[in-house]
PDB file of C-alpha atoms in Angstrom:
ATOM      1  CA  UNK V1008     -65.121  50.353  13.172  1.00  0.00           C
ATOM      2  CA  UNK V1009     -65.793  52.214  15.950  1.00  0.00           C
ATOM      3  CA  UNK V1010     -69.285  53.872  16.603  1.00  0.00           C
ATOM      4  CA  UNK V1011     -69.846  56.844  19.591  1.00  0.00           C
ATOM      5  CA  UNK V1012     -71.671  55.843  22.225  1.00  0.00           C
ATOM      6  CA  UNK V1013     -73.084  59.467  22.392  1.00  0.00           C
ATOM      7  CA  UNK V1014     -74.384  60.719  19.118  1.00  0.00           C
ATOM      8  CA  UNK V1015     -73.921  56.888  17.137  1.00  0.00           C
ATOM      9  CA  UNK V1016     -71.795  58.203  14.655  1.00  0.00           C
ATOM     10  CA  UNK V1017     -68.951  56.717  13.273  1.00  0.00           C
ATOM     11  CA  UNK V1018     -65.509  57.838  14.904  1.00  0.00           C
ATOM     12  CA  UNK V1019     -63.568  58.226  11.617  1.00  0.00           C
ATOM     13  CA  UNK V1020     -59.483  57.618  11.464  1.00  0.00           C
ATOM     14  CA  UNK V1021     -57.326  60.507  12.910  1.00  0.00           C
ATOM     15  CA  UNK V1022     -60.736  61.855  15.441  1.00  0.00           C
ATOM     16  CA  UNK V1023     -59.595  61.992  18.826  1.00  0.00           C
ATOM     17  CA  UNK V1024     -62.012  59.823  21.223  1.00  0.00           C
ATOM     18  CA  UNK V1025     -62.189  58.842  24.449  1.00  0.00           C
ATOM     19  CA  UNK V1026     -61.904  55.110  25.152  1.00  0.00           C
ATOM     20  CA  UNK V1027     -64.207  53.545  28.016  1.00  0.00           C
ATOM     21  CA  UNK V1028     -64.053  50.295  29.844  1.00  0.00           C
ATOM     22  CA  UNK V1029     -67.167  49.738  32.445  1.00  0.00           C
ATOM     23  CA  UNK V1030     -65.825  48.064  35.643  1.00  0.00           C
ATOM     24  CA  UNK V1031     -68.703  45.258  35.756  1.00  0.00           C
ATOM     25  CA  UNK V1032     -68.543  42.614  38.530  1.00  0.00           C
ATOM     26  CA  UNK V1033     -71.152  39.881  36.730  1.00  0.00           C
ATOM     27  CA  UNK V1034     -69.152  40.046  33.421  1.00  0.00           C
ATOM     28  CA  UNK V1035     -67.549  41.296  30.532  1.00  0.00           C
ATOM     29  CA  UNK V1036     -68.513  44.086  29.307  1.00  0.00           C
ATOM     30  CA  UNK V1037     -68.142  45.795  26.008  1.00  0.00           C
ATOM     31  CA  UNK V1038     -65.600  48.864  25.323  1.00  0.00           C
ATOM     32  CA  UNK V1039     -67.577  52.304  24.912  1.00  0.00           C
ATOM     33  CA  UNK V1040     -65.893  55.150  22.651  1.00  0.00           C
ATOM     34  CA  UNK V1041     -66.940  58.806  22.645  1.00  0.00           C
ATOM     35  CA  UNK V1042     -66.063  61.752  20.337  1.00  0.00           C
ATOM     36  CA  UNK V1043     -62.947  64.171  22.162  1.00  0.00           C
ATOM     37  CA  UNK V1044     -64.971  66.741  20.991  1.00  0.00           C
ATOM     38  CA  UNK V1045     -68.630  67.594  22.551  1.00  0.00           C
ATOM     39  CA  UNK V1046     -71.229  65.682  20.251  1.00  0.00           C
ATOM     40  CA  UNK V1047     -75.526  65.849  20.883  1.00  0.00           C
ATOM     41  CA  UNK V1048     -76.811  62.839  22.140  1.00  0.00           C
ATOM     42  CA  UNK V1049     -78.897  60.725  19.362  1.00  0.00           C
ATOM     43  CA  UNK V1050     -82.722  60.187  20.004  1.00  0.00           C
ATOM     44  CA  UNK V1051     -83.385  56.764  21.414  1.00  0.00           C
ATOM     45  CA  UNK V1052     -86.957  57.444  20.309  1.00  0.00           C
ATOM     46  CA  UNK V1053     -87.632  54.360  17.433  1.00  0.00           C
ATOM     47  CA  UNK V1054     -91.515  54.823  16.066  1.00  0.00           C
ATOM     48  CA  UNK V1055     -92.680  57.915  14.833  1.00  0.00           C
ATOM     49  CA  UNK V1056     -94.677  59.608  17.184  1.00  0.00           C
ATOM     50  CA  UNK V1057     -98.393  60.014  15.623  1.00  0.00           C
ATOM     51  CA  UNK V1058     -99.818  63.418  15.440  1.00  0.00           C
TER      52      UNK V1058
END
């Protein structure tokens, strides 16, 4: 399965993508995909902010 690094939405079969492979020196490093197509950029907030 693979999951955007963008928006963290599955890449479903036939969706173009973009396949990514970080040059690190120190070691491996995992593969990034990313929809073809322009997707918004998921919230990396985790707790609800209290109001």
């Amino acid at each position: 399965m693979k999951v955007c690094s963008r928006c963290g939405k599955q890449i479903r079969p036939g969706e173009g993508y973009h396949e990514i492979i970080p040059d690190s020196l120190s070691g491996a490093r995992p593969t990034e995909y990313l929809h073809k197509q322009y997707c918004r950029r998921s919230s990396r907030q985790e707790a609800p902010i209290r109001r």
